[in-house]
mmCIF file of C-alpha atoms in Angstrom:
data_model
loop_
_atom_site.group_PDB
_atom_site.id
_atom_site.type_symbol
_atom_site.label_atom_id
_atom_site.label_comp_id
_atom_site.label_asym_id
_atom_site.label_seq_id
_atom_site.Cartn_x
_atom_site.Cartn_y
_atom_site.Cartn_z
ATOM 1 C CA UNK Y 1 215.055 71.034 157.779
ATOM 2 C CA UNK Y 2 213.843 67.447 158.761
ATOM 3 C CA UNK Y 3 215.457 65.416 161.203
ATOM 4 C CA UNK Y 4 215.586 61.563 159.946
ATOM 5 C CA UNK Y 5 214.062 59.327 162.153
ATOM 6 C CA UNK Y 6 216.714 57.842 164.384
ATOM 7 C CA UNK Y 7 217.147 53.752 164.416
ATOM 8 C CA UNK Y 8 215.601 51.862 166.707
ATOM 9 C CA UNK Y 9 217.917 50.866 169.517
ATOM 10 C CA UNK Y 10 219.660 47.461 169.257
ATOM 11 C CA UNK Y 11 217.892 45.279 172.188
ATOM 12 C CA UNK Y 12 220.174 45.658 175.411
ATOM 13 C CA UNK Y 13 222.018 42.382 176.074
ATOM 14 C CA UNK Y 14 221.395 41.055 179.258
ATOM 15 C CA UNK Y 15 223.813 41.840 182.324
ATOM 16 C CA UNK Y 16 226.500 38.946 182.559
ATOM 17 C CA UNK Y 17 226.461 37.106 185.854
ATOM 18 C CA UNK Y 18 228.821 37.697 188.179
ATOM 19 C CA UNK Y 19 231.449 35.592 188.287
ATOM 20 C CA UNK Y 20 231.558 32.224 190.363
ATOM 21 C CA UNK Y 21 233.611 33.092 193.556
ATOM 22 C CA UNK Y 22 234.545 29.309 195.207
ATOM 23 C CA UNK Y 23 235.758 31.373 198.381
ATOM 24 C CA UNK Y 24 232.834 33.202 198.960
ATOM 25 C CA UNK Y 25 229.657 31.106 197.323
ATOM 26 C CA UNK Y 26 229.367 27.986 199.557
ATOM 27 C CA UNK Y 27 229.004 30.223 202.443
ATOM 28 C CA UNK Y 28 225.517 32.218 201.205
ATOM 29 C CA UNK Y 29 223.182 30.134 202.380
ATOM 30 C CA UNK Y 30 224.865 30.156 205.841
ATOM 31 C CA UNK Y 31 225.005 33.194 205.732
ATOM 32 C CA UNK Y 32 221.418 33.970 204.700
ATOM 33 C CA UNK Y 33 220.938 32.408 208.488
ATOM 34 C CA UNK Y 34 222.871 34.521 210.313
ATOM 35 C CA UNK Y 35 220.967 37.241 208.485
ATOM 36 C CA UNK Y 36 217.758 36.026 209.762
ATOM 37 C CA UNK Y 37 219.287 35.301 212.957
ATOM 38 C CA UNK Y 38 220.378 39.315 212.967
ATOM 39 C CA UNK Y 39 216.762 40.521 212.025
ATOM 40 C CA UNK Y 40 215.642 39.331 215.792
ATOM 41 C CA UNK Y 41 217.863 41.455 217.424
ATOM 42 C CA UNK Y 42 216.482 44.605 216.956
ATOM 43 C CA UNK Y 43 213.253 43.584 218.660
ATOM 44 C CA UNK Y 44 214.391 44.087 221.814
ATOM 45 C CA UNK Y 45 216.849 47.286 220.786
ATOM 46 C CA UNK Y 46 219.648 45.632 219.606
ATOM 47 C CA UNK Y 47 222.289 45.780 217.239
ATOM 48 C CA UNK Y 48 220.907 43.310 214.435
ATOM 49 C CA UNK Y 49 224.173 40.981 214.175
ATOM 50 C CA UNK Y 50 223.528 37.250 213.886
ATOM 51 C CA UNK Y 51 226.011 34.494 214.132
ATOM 52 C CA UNK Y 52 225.680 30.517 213.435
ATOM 53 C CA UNK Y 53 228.460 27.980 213.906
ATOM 54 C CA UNK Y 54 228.246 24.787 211.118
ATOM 55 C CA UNK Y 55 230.025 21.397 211.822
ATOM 56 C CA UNK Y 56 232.424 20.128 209.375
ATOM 57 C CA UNK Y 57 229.365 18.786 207.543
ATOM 58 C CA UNK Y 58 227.121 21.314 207.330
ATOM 59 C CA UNK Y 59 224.755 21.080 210.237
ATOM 60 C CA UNK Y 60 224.062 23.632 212.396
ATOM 61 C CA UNK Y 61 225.432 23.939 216.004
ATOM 62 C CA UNK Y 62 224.437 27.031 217.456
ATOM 63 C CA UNK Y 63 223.279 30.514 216.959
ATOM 64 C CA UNK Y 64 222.606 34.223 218.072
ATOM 65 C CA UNK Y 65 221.625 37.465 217.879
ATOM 66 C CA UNK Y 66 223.517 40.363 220.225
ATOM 67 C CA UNK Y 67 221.089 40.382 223.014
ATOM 68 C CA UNK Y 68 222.965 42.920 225.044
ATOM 69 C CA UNK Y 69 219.845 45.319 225.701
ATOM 70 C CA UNK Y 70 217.431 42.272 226.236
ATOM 71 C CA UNK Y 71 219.766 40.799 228.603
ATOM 72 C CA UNK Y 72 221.552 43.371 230.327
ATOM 73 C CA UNK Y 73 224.694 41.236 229.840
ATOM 74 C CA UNK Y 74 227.708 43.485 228.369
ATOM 75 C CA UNK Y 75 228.876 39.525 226.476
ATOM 76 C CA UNK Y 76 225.785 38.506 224.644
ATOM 77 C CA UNK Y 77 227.320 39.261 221.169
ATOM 78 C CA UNK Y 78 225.930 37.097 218.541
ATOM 79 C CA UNK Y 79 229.097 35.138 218.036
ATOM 80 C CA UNK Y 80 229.772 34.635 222.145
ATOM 81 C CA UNK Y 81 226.376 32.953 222.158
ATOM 82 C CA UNK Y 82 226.211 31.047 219.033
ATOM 83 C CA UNK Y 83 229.984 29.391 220.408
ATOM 84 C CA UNK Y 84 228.559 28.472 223.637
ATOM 85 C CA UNK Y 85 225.090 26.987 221.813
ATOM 86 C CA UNK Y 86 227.441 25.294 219.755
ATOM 87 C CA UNK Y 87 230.130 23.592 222.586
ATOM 88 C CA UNK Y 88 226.891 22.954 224.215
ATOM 89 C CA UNK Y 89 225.959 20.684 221.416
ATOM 90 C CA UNK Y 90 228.842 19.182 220.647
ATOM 91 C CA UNK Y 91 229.998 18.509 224.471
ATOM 92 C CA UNK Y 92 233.179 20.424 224.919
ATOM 93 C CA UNK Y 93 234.678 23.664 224.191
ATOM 94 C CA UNK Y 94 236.858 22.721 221.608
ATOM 95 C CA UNK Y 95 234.945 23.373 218.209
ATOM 96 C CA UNK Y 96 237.704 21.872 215.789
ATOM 97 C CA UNK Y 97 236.121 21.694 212.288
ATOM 98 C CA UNK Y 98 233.880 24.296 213.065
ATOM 99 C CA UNK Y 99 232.697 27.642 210.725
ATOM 100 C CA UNK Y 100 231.798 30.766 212.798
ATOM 101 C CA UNK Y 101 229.523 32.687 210.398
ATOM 102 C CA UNK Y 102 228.760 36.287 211.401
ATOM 103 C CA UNK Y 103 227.043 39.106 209.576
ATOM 104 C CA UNK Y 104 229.742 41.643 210.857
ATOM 105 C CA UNK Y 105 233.398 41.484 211.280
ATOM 106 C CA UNK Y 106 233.840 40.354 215.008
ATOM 107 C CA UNK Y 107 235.198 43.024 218.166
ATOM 108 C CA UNK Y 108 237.891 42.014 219.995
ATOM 109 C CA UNK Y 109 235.983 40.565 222.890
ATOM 110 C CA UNK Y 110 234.581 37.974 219.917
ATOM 111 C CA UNK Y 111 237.929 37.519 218.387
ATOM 112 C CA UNK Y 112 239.698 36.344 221.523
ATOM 113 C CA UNK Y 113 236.512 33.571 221.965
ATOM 114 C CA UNK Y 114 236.899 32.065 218.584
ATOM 115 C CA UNK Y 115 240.324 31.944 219.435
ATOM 116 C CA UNK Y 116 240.266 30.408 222.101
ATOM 117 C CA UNK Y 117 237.357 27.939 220.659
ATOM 118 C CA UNK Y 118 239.373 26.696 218.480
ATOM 119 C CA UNK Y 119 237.160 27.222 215.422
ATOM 120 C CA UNK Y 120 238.638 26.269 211.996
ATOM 121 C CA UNK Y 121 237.267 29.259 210.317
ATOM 122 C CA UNK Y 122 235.401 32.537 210.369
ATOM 123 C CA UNK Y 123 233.196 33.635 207.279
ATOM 124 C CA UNK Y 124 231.741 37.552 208.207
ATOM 125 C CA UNK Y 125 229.490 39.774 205.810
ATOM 126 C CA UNK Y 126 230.133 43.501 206.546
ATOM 127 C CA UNK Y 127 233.520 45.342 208.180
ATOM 128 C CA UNK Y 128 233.711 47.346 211.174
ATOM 129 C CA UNK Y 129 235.888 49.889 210.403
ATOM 130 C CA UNK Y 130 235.688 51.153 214.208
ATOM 131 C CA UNK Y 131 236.076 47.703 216.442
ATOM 132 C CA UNK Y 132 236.667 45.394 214.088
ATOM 133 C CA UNK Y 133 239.153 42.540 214.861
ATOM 134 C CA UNK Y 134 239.723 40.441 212.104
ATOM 135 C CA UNK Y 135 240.993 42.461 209.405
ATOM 136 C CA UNK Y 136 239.669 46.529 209.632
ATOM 137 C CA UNK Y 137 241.175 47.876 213.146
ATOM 138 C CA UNK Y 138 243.015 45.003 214.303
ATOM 139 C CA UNK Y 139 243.966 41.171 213.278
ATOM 140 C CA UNK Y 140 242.987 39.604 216.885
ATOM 141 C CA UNK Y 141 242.036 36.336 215.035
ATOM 142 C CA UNK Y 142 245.208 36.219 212.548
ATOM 143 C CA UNK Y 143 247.701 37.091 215.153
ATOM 144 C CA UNK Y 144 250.913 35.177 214.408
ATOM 145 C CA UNK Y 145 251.652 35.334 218.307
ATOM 146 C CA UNK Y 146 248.725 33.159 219.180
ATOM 147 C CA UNK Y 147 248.572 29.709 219.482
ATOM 148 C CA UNK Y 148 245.703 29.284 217.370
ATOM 149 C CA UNK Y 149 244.469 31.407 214.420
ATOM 150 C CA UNK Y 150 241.455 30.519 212.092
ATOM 151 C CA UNK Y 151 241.402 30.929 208.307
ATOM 152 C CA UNK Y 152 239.149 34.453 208.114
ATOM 153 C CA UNK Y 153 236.955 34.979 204.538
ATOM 154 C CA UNK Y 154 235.483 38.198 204.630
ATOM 155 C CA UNK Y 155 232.723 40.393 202.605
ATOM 156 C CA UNK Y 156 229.929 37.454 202.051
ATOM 157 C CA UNK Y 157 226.894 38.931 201.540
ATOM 158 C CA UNK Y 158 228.059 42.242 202.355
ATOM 159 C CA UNK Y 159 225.953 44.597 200.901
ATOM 160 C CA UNK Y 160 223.078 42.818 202.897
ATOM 161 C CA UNK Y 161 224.486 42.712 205.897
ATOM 162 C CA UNK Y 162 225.718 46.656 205.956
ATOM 163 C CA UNK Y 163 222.396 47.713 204.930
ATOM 164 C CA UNK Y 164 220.777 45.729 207.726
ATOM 165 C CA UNK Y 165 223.174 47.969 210.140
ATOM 166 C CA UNK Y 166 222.596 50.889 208.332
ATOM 167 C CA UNK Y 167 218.988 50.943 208.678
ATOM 168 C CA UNK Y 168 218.981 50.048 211.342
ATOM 169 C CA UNK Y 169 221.381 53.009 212.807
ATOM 170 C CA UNK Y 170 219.500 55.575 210.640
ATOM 171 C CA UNK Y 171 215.854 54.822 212.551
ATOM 172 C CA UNK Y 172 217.578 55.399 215.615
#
């Protein structure tokens, strides 16, 4: 018994593009810069998390890399010193108007400073489900008790920002 030949396969139709997401897309490119800023950390053994802080138009302010290990300084998270960089430049602590961008979700120690900065918003790539205070473990930054409490937009870039941490991790 013969087989018949089997048709050709109909041409695959190209994968549709994912869906515009206005909440999430004007904040790649920023966030592409924190990423960069987060590939100098692990230079000097630490945690590659980067952080920049944008003016209301678009320019940057400030940013950072943890530099805990190069530093010895138990503060020098990537958003603590991208907020001073940035009141630096701008001339006061107040940073009204301002966008904290960090590649992950920010501790507690970092939630209570962009609090009390007075940022406008905070735009993060990748959760920490183990310290994370905007969202995974605890709200710091969206607590209705404060006096002050950013807009938060999470999961830009994600997948590139977890699999800088996860790399990372797994060559230590």
């Amino acid at each position: 018994m013969t087989v018949p030949p089997s048709a050709p396969e109909p041409p695959s139709a190209p994968e549709p593009s994912p869906a515009p997401d206005p909440l999430r897309d004007p904040w790649i490119a920023p966030m592409r810069q924190a990423l960069d800023e987060a590939a100098r950390a692990p230079g000097t053994g630490d945690v590659p998390v980067g952080a920049v802080v944008l003016s209301a138009d678009g320019t940057v302010l400030g940013t950072g890399h943890n530099e805990r290990e190069a530093t010895g300084d138990p503060t020098a998270h990537a958003e603590v010193l991208a907020l001073r960089a940035a009141a630096k430049a701008v001339g006061e602590w107040r940073l009204t108007g301002c966008t904290l961008l960090v590649t992950l979700e920010p501790c507690t120690m970092c939630a209570g400073a962009i609090v009390l900065s007075r940022v406008d918003r905070v735009v993060y790539g990748a959760r920490d489900a183990k310290a994370g205070a905007a969202g995974s473990l605890w709200d710091v930054i969206r607590d209705r008790r404060l006096n002050h409490r950013p807009e938060v937009i999470t999961g830009v870039l994600e997948g590139e920002c977890a699999a800088l941490l996860t790399a990372f991790f797994r060559d230590r």
